[in-house]
Amino acid sequence: MSLLPRTRPKPEAVLDGLTTAVVVLDERLHVVALNTATEGLLGISRSMVLGKALCESIPHFVPLKARLTDANARALSFIERELSLKRGSEPAVTVDCTVTPFGLARQAGLLVEMQALDRHLRISREEWQIAHQEASRELVRGLAHEIKNPLGGIRGAAQLLEVELPSPDHREYTQVIIREADRLQNLVNRLLGPNQLPQNSWLNIHEVVEHVRQLVGAELPPGIELLRDYDPSIPDLYGEREQLVQVLLNIVRNGMQALQAADQGGVITLRTRTQRQVTIGATRHRLAIRIDVEDDGPGVPAEMIDRIFYPMVTTRPEGSGLGLPIAHYLVRRHEGMIECRSQPGETIFSIYLPLDTAS
């Protein structure tokens, strides 16, 4: 009895199972196959490039045309280190590109493999940041618990004292104590974060984004414009509506306050897209929603860009430094991630929410 499978997997299925981006070329350097990872990496679809010349259909490879032609003619392998690939409006990605000749069933060609260096660097940086943020969060939570207990006692004592004081003038002081105790209690509750299990359900992400747009639109100062750029084809997401509203509110308000602090008008854009082959932590997701919150303000200072998701980190004197850490925590509860890219005149917070995490 044979233990071998009766059917072999199709080459396309094998390629799509790889996390490395792969393009297969024939002897004329025409594309005969590519996998899903390549589509995600380069922002293209296979229907656009199959059967076409590589350098014409994927202009990223024009600088390598001479080396590819030589490798094909002489059956030589080569590696192009740190090749920068531009992707339209998307940020460029840096890859190591390995080219290997092959010959199967009387057909010769080249196998082009692209390993995204940015992905590995980002995974390492993200894991490091998550570990540090969790440590910071646990420290802050411990301090918040220590503060919370005496706060209740202070407020209760002020209420008792208010009853005993005969003079209304003196009661003003107890009211100050009570108000400040309530303010600190609210701050402590924000530090502790949500303590309930999320009430997940299927939801339309545009309903969430539109709700936030309406809330923020009512408080926009003169000179600041809120725009939208949605992809209507995005499927429903399994998540908790109120938590996602809070995430977007915190990030949009952060952009609005940055524009206000710079004493300038500006534009905040809410953008939705789908993205294929997204790696979050150690998990690679086939499809994710990406929500961009972009503003044209002064940008995040370079020395703060790696710390903006830590508690109590803020550039504003009146800021609590809790909005972005809370947003980061709530996105992590959805098995997603937030990235920030910033330079003067352009700051983009990108929220990635995987579409394959419903249980």
Steps between C-alpha positions, in 0.01 A plus 500: 500500500647833396530771764563769240221751439299439186507864397783747515445858610494754221815715470288815545370372833854422616619849404206664677588309815838676518546818702791600276407697188577288190483582127562231234637615161537315171805520271370828354470653849120493478302435818354149505404487869509702821359440844269685736793628706630681190160662444501628857863614492484689170135605508414328169264227381619197304242557228680826414843343444464134398639440152658845482865608503620538858662843468203642310228369730697545825724807455673431835727257314621734224834562684558120500414437135862459384588266787183295447578464129856392577387255770252344260753470216780356714287308754652698788353584838540836669375694803412869496524633855279776641307568183252785557163445334267798460127429520314806376356692794607226742834524684791330323599153617855367521565139394779253444439359151632151413494390134545128420490334155299180453425252226194274522321300228696662220414843637772730632454816697574692817361483851497842669460500880454818702550507876368822653758636741253760623269220613765331716619830642141602573417168665805527727426864582132426561577208733748717692250785526217273611717350774603844626147639473360206695763551771419873514130425507534255789704755695242772438213265589673416827541867586140571399371232738708648782353846430140381457444373854600816693313716249171350612589573861595861422174560314292339775674704770440822303128418472475439877691819571266695273202392711673615820609841372250776581634763259424479124836669439678208664297252297653642184830345610345159551341528155845562354628185674206294370535630143875435493449153649246426225742629236778277634258207520417546132872515416565181699214320324651596164838374615349167601326468164193288420453209739215326319515239229434652157147453360604406147261491206512536122517866405556729204823691558365799305212537743761528777718747308200712399379515861843628607504750212168643615610520864827675417334716233287661770810617689731594211650849542492743205761432234520122552331278243405134543500296177412136425633252247327164535526168318135385481598139423638430850324201662353504850732475800452294816572736788367723775343817365544724805866412540572571133315831526722589796814405305414727208378783723830505689710502183292756309489733801875459534541628143254783558684610815833487315363738236356727769827506697686606185249786463431406142215371291529166333338184371433170676418211267328176598591225252399131485661227293550124502851360511616147422764294677536714813730379778393599852731375771590146401179439303457558127144586395377456146277808514469800732320832514729803506364826638723804448462822697715756320563865581722767349614646831853556635567129557614297800846594632756240389613436857142408602387285208599173674333600829166649399305187598647497852282630787551862611705596191371824347625816331212714631522664845130431562508147355462185712706278269232228514310529171748315278594229756130423551449485122799266467369275778150476348640419155718227651183354655374464143827321407594802290775759506559874457791651311601864482702666223574867541690785345433874493181552301386136512412268786321170432366265766418165336273257685510139377210272597515139374190361333567136591481509882129435563441210735 
